[in-house]
Amino acid sequence: MATGRTHRPATRSRGIPEATVARLPLYLRALTALSERSVPTVSSEELAAAAGVNSAKLRKDFSYLGSYGTRGVGYDVEYLVYQISRELGLTQDWPVVIVGIGNLGAALANYGGFASRGFRVAALIDADPAMAGKPVAGIPVQHTDDLEKIIEDNGVSIGVIATPAGAAQQVCDRLVAAGVTSILNFAPTVLSVPDGVDVRKVDLSIELQILAFHEQRKAVEEGAGADGAHPAAAPRKESAEQGPDGDVPAVMPA
Amino acid sequence: MATGRTHRPATRSRGIPEATVARLPLYLRALTALSERSVPTVSSEELAAAAGVNSAKLRKDFSYLGSYGTRGVGYDVEYLVYQISRELGLTQDWPVVIVGIGNLGAALANYGGFASRGFRVAALIDADPAMAGKPVAGIPVQHTDDLEKIIEDNGVSIGVIATPAGAAQQVCDRLVAAGVTSILNFAPTVLSVPDGVDVRKVDLSIELQILAFHEQRKAVEEGAGADGAHPAAAPRKESAEQGPDGDVPAVMPA
DNA sequence: ATGTCTTTGTGAACGCGTGCACAAAGATGG
DNA sequence: CCATCTTTGTGCACGCGTTCACAAAGACAT
């Protein structure tokens, strides 16, 4: 994954652990797929496999929501879809603004996953006057000057920042001042926000660096003198439960 | 943040906790900024503030790398940049391929953060024959048919998947079979890979859903009968260490 | 009804990560 | 050379999250 909250004060909202909340969307996706195939019920084992987690974890996660399963049978797919959707707040409409319509911002605007689950792109905002009025993904880009008005008029509480790093904090401040209380940050910066405002960040560069770390680790593990050596075509081992951690032998030659 | 590894088998690579590894890029970024301003040394307190973490945590993180600080003074910026870069494996060149050159793939190809830290876009690959040959970000797109050859010729070990969900697993399988051992997945799917292959995922939809959860929580907390109510312009409280968790009172009316 | 079989829900143990608080280290000034 | 002051490095305790393993619950067959 490429996300992570900036910091977790361990404030377990209402009793649902943060770690569980982060997995609910995963379950929801798997359940939606089952629903589309008209599968009526599913066991924790099956669903866990589909979501790529441990079945015990899944059951414990669901137990925080309530007792929605039937012993000996499993979970009712439709019912669970509804319960999770409700818990995540997806039964209501969430207008979202995207600030910074460059390559990434445009890609996000075009991203289908937005509309699918109650999220609606209410507006696109960019600082470049030349962009103003231009339609991106069918939505005309508006100028940053109108940011506050746009937020208020549309009742936006979720903002997406896709600006260059230098502009991110300033945009963030304006969004927050205008009433936004949740921010998804794609700019490579640490955002400073008041209490009560949630920030989640998506950082490509960080993800790659983490991968590089493990990659380097693998390289020194086996045959220290390897060139760009490809272990290649390792015996395919199906397992829905692998982790990026790689289960490296962890022997370390010295 | 918008990332998260699929699962963490707690395999603490060589003794550096996974949580620490995930923060190293953050420190590196802050240090690089200091370096550019020619700041010679920095204390754990200052650096922690810049990176948005707790100073004790930062010191503990660094202690896993070795004793690189000087008591009473702090850390030498340049030296630390080098040490972290080396630990992350950024002192070497990492050729990367991006598969799926749609809106997102193109945005990633254009993303500057790639080239900056030892990562080099070695090739762009797409399944659409019409795309073949077209330059994106100055790099000609190649067809999926040549995927294996491209991987091997360039010694690629890191692959980025930006295809539609339906194609992701298949692309992943081919990448892995060709020798890729680290994958950054932007497709909304759980990828199944053999042991020894790292997968990190970036999922916009999941991030938004997590934000929506907390947003909904905030909404019901205060004034249950609120419309799209904006608490707006809350007293600005500077704190580099806030978390999206929001410190909600957690009372629940019933 | 009763028994068997499946699957959930959860108590308990364990391990990782975080943060506190302090001793040790070293710089700096007299 | 000694005293003082700053800042690191870390032992320790605590809490969250994960996993195991099992009792309870219910379906289903007889």
XYZ file of C-alpha atoms (C1' of nucleotides) in Angstrom:
568
model
C 0.000 0.000 0.000
C 0.958 3.552 -0.429
C -0.915 5.224 2.294
C -0.726 5.722 5.955
C -2.094 8.320 8.217
C 0.352 10.883 9.383
C 0.106 9.645 12.881
C -2.381 7.636 14.857
C -3.270 8.976 18.307
C -4.851 5.647 19.047
C -8.217 7.251 19.492
C -10.191 4.260 18.365
C -13.269 6.016 17.062
C -16.320 4.704 18.869
C -14.653 1.381 19.454
C -13.726 0.473 15.904
C -9.941 0.157 15.734
C -8.271 2.236 13.091
C -6.683 -0.840 11.581
C -10.117 -2.327 11.128
C -11.489 0.801 9.494
C -8.650 0.668 6.996
C -9.651 -2.857 6.010
C -13.369 -2.286 5.688
C -13.071 -0.846 2.168
C -11.166 -3.960 1.203
C -13.922 -6.211 2.466
C -16.478 -4.028 0.807
C -14.796 -4.383 -2.536
C -14.637 -8.149 -2.249
C -18.256 -8.292 -1.135
C -19.379 -6.081 -3.993
C -17.728 -8.448 -6.431
C -19.543 -11.370 -4.829
C -22.775 -9.447 -4.904
C -22.424 -8.866 -8.624
C -22.018 -12.578 -9.104
C -25.194 -13.014 -7.059
C -23.464 -15.045 -4.393
C -25.893 -15.082 -1.439
C -23.595 -15.918 1.453
C -19.897 -16.175 2.118
C -17.810 -17.674 4.896
C -15.136 -15.753 6.740
C -12.600 -18.075 5.197
C -13.668 -17.367 1.623
C -14.063 -13.653 2.092
C -10.753 -13.397 3.879
C -9.047 -15.097 0.958
C -10.676 -12.684 -1.468
C -9.603 -9.699 0.577
C -6.131 -11.059 1.148
C -6.302 -11.233 4.924
C -6.417 -13.746 7.715
C -9.886 -15.149 8.465
C -9.557 -14.659 12.213
C -8.733 -11.031 11.638
C -11.718 -10.624 9.396
C -14.064 -12.136 11.947
C -12.688 -9.918 14.673
C -13.048 -6.917 12.407
C -16.679 -7.736 11.753
C -17.291 -8.343 15.413
C -16.668 -4.663 16.009
C -19.572 -3.855 13.736
C -21.916 -6.307 15.374
C -22.938 -9.927 15.001
C -23.837 -10.014 11.365
C -22.963 -13.621 10.622
C -24.783 -16.890 11.049
C -22.817 -19.718 12.579
C -22.548 -22.729 10.393
C -23.443 -20.630 7.346
C -21.431 -17.463 7.043
C -22.318 -13.892 6.202
C -25.164 -12.627 4.050
C -23.411 -10.761 1.257
C -26.029 -8.099 0.581
C -26.605 -7.385 4.215
C -22.907 -7.047 4.908
C -22.429 -4.735 1.935
C -25.081 -2.503 3.378
C -23.736 -2.570 6.917
C -20.184 -1.778 5.895
C -21.319 0.928 3.509
C -23.310 2.514 6.263
C -20.473 2.247 8.738
C -18.097 3.899 6.294
C -20.591 6.615 5.590
C -20.952 5.680 1.949
C -24.723 5.813 1.993
C -24.468 9.546 1.752
C -23.098 11.829 -0.896
C -19.600 13.230 -0.432
C -18.790 16.193 -2.618
C -15.046 16.401 -3.210
C -12.838 19.093 -4.677
C -9.549 18.447 -6.393
C -7.018 21.245 -6.180
C -4.172 21.265 -8.655
C -5.150 20.055 -12.084
C -1.826 18.981 -13.510
C -1.099 15.541 -14.845
C -2.012 13.887 -11.603
C -5.009 16.047 -10.809
C -6.423 15.390 -14.252
C -5.864 11.681 -13.842
C -7.669 11.748 -10.524
C -10.546 13.685 -12.032
C -10.867 11.027 -14.685
C -10.588 8.211 -12.204
C -13.754 6.182 -12.157
C -13.347 4.977 -8.609
C -14.414 8.387 -7.442
C -17.990 8.370 -8.541
C -18.549 4.739 -7.680
C -18.916 4.970 -3.935
C -20.770 8.077 -2.979
C -17.927 10.392 -3.892
C -18.701 13.124 -6.364
C -16.197 15.501 -7.882
C -17.866 18.795 -7.098
C -15.165 20.995 -8.547
C -11.694 21.185 -10.015
C -9.512 24.041 -8.910
C -6.223 25.295 -10.302
C -4.047 28.340 -9.794
C -3.258 28.742 -13.479
C -5.598 31.334 -15.025
C -5.050 29.702 -18.400
C -6.729 26.552 -17.101
C -9.856 28.364 -15.945
C -12.910 27.286 -17.858
C -11.188 24.408 -19.573
C -13.121 21.219 -19.058
C -11.273 18.276 -17.561
C -13.191 15.021 -17.299
C -16.226 17.015 -18.291
C -15.864 19.469 -15.436
C -14.739 23.047 -16.026
C -11.649 24.024 -14.050
C -12.145 26.964 -11.707
C -9.610 29.405 -10.429
C -8.096 29.268 -6.962
C -9.477 32.704 -6.188
C -12.926 31.191 -5.862
C -11.820 28.337 -3.632
C -13.631 29.472 -0.514
C -16.865 30.149 -2.323
C -16.743 26.785 -4.104
C -16.223 24.926 -0.836
C -19.080 26.662 0.866
C -21.520 26.572 -2.005
C -21.071 22.860 -2.440
C -20.795 21.914 1.206
C -17.486 20.237 0.571
C -15.795 18.602 3.520
C -13.238 16.470 1.674
C -10.443 18.018 -0.346
C -7.818 16.417 -2.544
C -4.511 18.220 -2.948
C -2.615 17.452 -6.125
C -0.561 20.622 -6.357
C 3.215 20.938 -6.405
C 4.796 20.559 -2.983
C 5.406 24.254 -2.617
C 1.754 25.200 -2.850
C 0.325 22.378 -0.773
C 0.424 23.921 2.690
C -1.093 27.155 1.532
C -3.879 25.376 -0.309
C -4.398 23.189 2.726
C -4.756 26.201 4.988
C -7.340 27.740 2.719
C -9.285 24.524 2.422
C -9.363 24.080 6.171
C -10.318 27.702 6.772
C -13.182 27.286 4.330
C -14.527 24.283 6.200
C -12.816 21.222 4.796
C -12.076 18.712 7.553
C -10.610 15.809 5.587
C -7.708 16.051 3.202
C -6.125 13.568 0.871
C -2.654 14.850 0.085
C -0.738 13.802 -3.006
C 1.906 16.480 -2.658
C 5.196 15.342 -1.168
C 4.984 17.487 1.941
C 4.064 17.133 5.565
C 0.912 19.138 6.038
C 0.224 20.986 9.227
C -3.431 21.149 10.177
C -5.496 22.021 13.256
C -6.941 19.365 15.506
C -10.018 17.743 14.153
C -8.811 17.738 10.576
C -7.834 14.394 9.070
C -4.988 14.165 6.634
C -4.053 11.095 4.679
C -1.184 11.154 2.267
C -0.352 9.269 -0.857
C 3.270 9.451 -1.738
C 4.631 7.626 -4.740
C 8.208 8.483 -3.962
C 8.022 7.075 -0.453
C 6.467 3.863 -1.667
C 9.219 3.357 -4.189
C 11.871 3.995 -1.590
C 10.368 1.405 0.709
C 10.339 -1.082 -2.124
C 13.938 -0.210 -2.927
C 14.910 -0.919 0.645
C 13.500 -4.422 0.515
C 14.814 -4.935 -2.969
C 18.314 -4.074 -1.879
C 17.894 -6.381 1.059
C 16.963 -9.250 -1.216
C 19.940 -8.509 -3.423
C 22.483 -8.769 -0.634
C 20.744 -11.781 0.867
C 21.364 -14.162 -1.965
C 24.659 -14.308 -3.774
C 26.255 -11.103 -2.601
C 28.127 -10.777 -5.859
C 24.995 -10.709 -7.974
C 24.827 -8.322 -10.910
C 21.320 -7.241 -11.717
C 20.585 -10.896 -11.248
C 17.039 -12.054 -11.683
C 16.011 -14.995 -9.580
C 13.267 -15.053 -12.207
C 10.443 -17.474 -12.587
C 10.433 -18.742 -9.040
C 8.097 -21.652 -8.397
C 4.661 -20.049 -8.470
C 3.083 -20.348 -5.090
C -0.471 -19.252 -4.781
C -1.247 -17.569 -1.552
C -3.748 -14.843 -0.997
C -1.925 -13.974 2.160
C 1.452 -12.748 1.159
C 2.794 -9.504 2.357
C 5.259 -7.072 0.931
C 7.422 -7.995 3.779
C 8.526 -10.870 1.799
C 9.161 -13.471 4.453
C 12.823 -13.186 3.754
C 14.858 -16.018 5.219
C 16.453 -13.458 7.446
C 19.657 -15.290 7.922
C 22.147 -12.582 7.102
C 25.524 -14.028 6.182
C 27.265 -11.665 8.543
C -1.502 8.572 3.739
C -2.793 6.359 1.076
C -0.575 3.406 1.342
C -0.169 0.362 3.403
C 1.395 -2.919 2.784
C -0.979 -5.773 2.172
C 0.158 -7.518 5.267
C 3.166 -7.414 7.488
C 4.558 -10.778 8.597
C 6.637 -8.957 11.156
C 9.817 -10.016 9.448
C 11.828 -7.059 10.624
C 14.455 -7.058 7.894
C 17.885 -7.244 9.457
C 16.728 -5.555 12.609
C 15.232 -2.393 11.165
C 11.535 -2.338 12.045
C 9.203 -1.966 9.122
C 7.657 1.107 10.703
C 11.058 2.709 10.804
C 11.782 1.888 7.179
C 8.544 3.578 6.222
C 9.654 6.757 7.950
C 13.178 6.902 6.561
C 12.045 8.469 3.270
C 10.284 11.127 5.298
C 13.425 11.967 7.216
C 15.404 11.905 4.013
C 13.125 14.445 2.429
C 13.372 16.786 5.382
C 17.131 16.368 5.482
C 17.460 17.043 1.781
C 15.591 20.297 2.236
C 17.958 21.261 5.050
C 20.917 20.272 2.934
C 19.767 22.549 0.148
C 19.633 25.374 2.632
C 23.174 24.454 3.632
C 22.211 23.742 7.212
C 25.150 21.812 8.681
C 23.582 20.069 11.662
C 20.125 19.473 13.023
C 18.781 18.293 16.353
C 16.347 15.431 16.704
C 13.766 17.906 17.884
C 14.036 20.132 14.826
C 14.182 17.302 12.348
C 11.286 15.555 14.010
C 9.186 18.685 13.684
C 10.059 18.960 10.010
C 9.149 15.363 9.398
C 6.002 15.558 11.461
C 6.951 12.958 14.026
C 7.872 12.637 17.669
C 11.527 13.337 18.463
C 11.895 10.246 20.639
C 10.628 8.130 17.786
C 13.060 9.733 15.401
C 15.986 9.089 17.703
C 14.967 5.493 18.146
C 14.609 5.129 14.397
C 18.095 6.458 13.844
C 19.474 4.246 16.565
C 18.633 1.251 14.383
C 20.962 2.604 11.729
C 23.792 3.274 14.125
C 25.037 6.090 16.298
C 25.219 8.879 13.793
C 24.549 11.790 16.117
C 26.724 13.845 18.399
C 25.380 14.482 21.875
C 25.005 18.094 22.669
C 25.071 18.979 18.975
C 22.721 16.890 16.877
C 23.082 15.145 13.555
C 25.300 16.090 10.642
C 22.878 16.713 7.815
C 25.044 15.622 4.891
C 26.260 12.527 6.639
C 22.768 11.501 7.598
C 21.489 12.053 4.063
C 24.162 9.708 2.843
C 23.557 7.067 5.492
C 19.813 6.977 4.964
C 20.198 6.964 1.199
C 22.539 4.056 1.451
C 20.269 2.181 3.839
C 17.330 2.655 1.507
C 19.375 1.535 -1.437
C 19.098 4.865 -3.197
C 22.768 5.067 -3.998
C 22.173 2.683 -6.838
C 20.100 2.989 -9.973
C 16.662 1.406 -9.991
C 15.180 0.940 -13.442
C 11.386 0.907 -13.224
C 8.722 -0.029 -15.725
C 5.220 1.387 -15.712
C 2.546 -0.873 -17.127
C -0.723 0.677 -18.200
C -0.326 4.093 -19.742
C -3.757 5.576 -19.220
C -4.402 8.821 -17.442
C -2.742 7.636 -14.279
C 0.148 5.857 -15.950
C 0.925 8.944 -17.983
C 0.770 11.111 -14.883
C 3.179 8.775 -13.136
C 5.523 8.823 -16.112
C 5.568 12.597 -15.944
C 6.019 12.648 -12.202
C 9.297 14.269 -11.317
C 9.698 12.416 -8.046
C 10.636 9.354 -10.005
C 13.905 10.465 -11.425
C 14.955 12.338 -8.341
C 16.022 9.498 -6.116
C 17.755 6.844 -8.124
C 14.591 5.713 -9.846
C 14.637 5.751 -13.614
C 11.679 5.035 -15.840
C 13.188 2.386 -18.070
C 10.076 1.726 -20.098
C 6.381 2.383 -20.498
C 4.206 -0.560 -21.445
C 0.615 -0.661 -22.613
C -1.686 -3.286 -24.091
C -3.192 -0.920 -26.641
C -1.435 -1.336 -30.003
C -2.483 2.195 -30.891
C -0.320 3.497 -28.088
C 2.800 1.729 -29.275
C 5.496 4.126 -30.339
C 3.732 7.164 -28.998
C 6.000 9.117 -26.704
C 4.742 9.847 -23.209
C 6.945 12.023 -21.042
C 9.547 11.653 -23.752
C 9.543 7.871 -23.603
C 8.012 5.792 -26.374
C 5.302 3.405 -25.205
C 5.991 -0.241 -25.924
C 3.535 -3.062 -26.375
C 2.749 -5.635 -23.719
C 3.943 -8.404 -26.000
C 7.501 -7.326 -25.362
C 7.122 -7.105 -21.590
C 9.394 -10.012 -20.754
C 12.126 -8.856 -23.068
C 11.974 -5.314 -21.743
C 12.256 -6.494 -18.153
C 15.230 -8.680 -18.877
C 17.066 -6.293 -21.173
C 16.855 -3.513 -18.637
C 17.387 -5.578 -15.531
C 14.169 -4.246 -14.050
C 13.240 -5.450 -10.590
C 10.582 -2.885 -9.733
C 7.320 -2.682 -11.628
C 4.466 -0.217 -11.366
C 1.002 -1.427 -12.314
C -1.418 1.265 -13.445
C -3.720 -0.886 -15.510
C -7.455 -1.391 -15.033
C -8.286 -3.783 -12.201
C -9.154 -6.602 -14.547
C -5.714 -6.731 -16.118
C -3.658 -6.222 -12.987
C -3.222 -9.813 -11.833
C -2.247 -11.009 -15.256
C 0.265 -8.223 -15.701
C 1.561 -8.915 -12.224
C 2.083 -12.593 -13.032
C 4.024 -11.752 -16.149
C 6.169 -9.187 -14.368
C 7.007 -11.636 -11.626
C 7.730 -14.446 -14.054
C 10.083 -12.119 -15.911
C 12.031 -11.355 -12.760
C 10.342 -8.403 -11.076
C 10.382 -8.784 -7.309
C 8.832 -5.515 -6.170
C 5.514 -4.177 -7.351
C 3.733 -0.931 -6.736
C 0.079 -1.505 -7.485
C -2.316 1.290 -8.363
C -5.050 -1.021 -9.574
C -7.877 -1.605 -7.118
C -7.248 -5.319 -6.717
C -5.603 -7.649 -4.269
C -2.617 -9.075 -6.058
C -1.485 -12.606 -5.471
C 2.260 -13.098 -5.686
C 4.785 -15.767 -4.730
C 6.864 -15.539 -1.607
C 9.749 -13.149 -1.871
C 7.878 -10.620 -3.980
C 6.926 -7.357 -2.315
C 3.693 -5.634 -3.185
C 2.668 -2.215 -2.035
C -0.606 -0.733 -3.075
C -1.866 2.756 -3.571
C -5.608 2.944 -3.561
C -7.365 6.254 -3.921
C -10.782 4.786 -3.334
C -9.776 3.189 -0.051
C -8.231 6.390 1.210
C -11.369 8.325 0.474
C -13.501 5.750 2.228
C -11.352 5.956 5.318
C -11.687 9.726 5.280
C -15.425 9.385 4.815
C -15.619 7.180 7.877
C -13.967 9.768 10.078
C -15.899 12.542 8.417
C -19.178 10.848 9.177
C -18.010 10.303 12.711
C -17.309 13.997 13.135
C -20.707 14.835 11.694
C -22.670 12.745 14.163
C -20.498 13.794 17.066
C -21.397 17.419 17.084
C -24.963 18.568 16.610
C -26.548 15.387 15.361
C -29.049 17.356 13.300
C -26.367 19.124 11.278
C -26.933 19.661 7.583
C -23.723 19.848 5.628
C -22.623 21.981 8.530
C -19.177 23.432 8.397
C -17.500 23.964 11.730
C -15.325 26.153 9.531
C -12.425 28.313 10.565
C -11.682 26.555 13.806
C -9.058 28.225 15.953
C -5.858 27.535 14.082
C -3.646 25.374 16.169
C -0.227 24.715 14.856
C 1.036 21.266 15.580
C 3.276 19.239 13.388
C 2.059 16.186 15.193
C -1.618 15.862 14.548
C -3.149 12.742 13.245
C -6.174 12.040 11.125
C -7.609 10.215 14.017
C -9.037 13.366 15.263
C -9.186 12.859 18.989
C -12.928 12.579 18.900
C -14.592 12.711 22.293
C -16.078 9.319 21.564
C -19.250 9.725 23.490
C -21.900 8.394 21.127
C -25.380 9.702 21.962
C -26.935 6.220 21.949
C -36.363 -33.970 18.826
C -31.796 -35.211 18.882
C -27.176 -35.504 17.095
C -23.681 -34.040 14.044
C -21.235 -30.840 11.574
C -19.965 -26.275 10.160
C -18.733 -21.686 11.128
C -18.954 -17.709 13.950
C -17.552 -14.797 17.825
C -14.172 -14.003 21.300
C -10.981 -14.751 25.495
C -6.301 -14.830 26.066
C -1.465 -14.610 24.845
C 1.960 -12.544 22.293
C 4.673 -9.177 19.737
C 5.488 -4.795 17.649
C 5.546 0.088 17.989
C 5.309 4.252 20.769
C 6.520 7.439 24.197
C 8.508 8.618 28.658
C 12.192 9.721 31.180
C 16.885 9.479 32.283
C 21.707 8.344 32.216
C 25.690 8.859 29.386
C 28.302 11.547 26.144
C 30.268 15.282 24.526
C 30.599 20.300 23.568
C 31.534 24.707 25.422
C 33.139 28.214 28.664
C 35.778 29.580 32.475
C 41.111 20.677 33.891
C 36.636 21.135 35.699
C 31.789 22.494 35.689
C 27.765 23.190 33.226
C 24.620 22.623 29.704
C 22.751 20.485 25.660
C 21.273 16.572 23.161
C 21.675 11.834 22.085
C 20.733 6.893 22.813
C 17.949 3.608 25.197
C 15.693 0.792 29.140
C 11.168 0.302 30.335
C 6.299 0.246 30.422
C 2.139 0.551 28.056
C -1.275 -0.148 24.462
C -2.826 -1.600 19.976
C -3.194 -5.192 16.706
C -2.716 -9.986 15.411
C -3.268 -14.710 15.963
C -4.555 -18.952 18.154
C -7.764 -21.938 19.686
C -12.113 -23.069 21.412
C -16.778 -22.746 23.172
C -21.254 -21.443 21.662
C -24.603 -21.105 18.062
C -27.137 -22.548 14.634
C -28.120 -25.357 10.212
C -29.285 -29.705 8.558
C -30.177 -34.595 8.405
C -32.298 -38.405 10.413
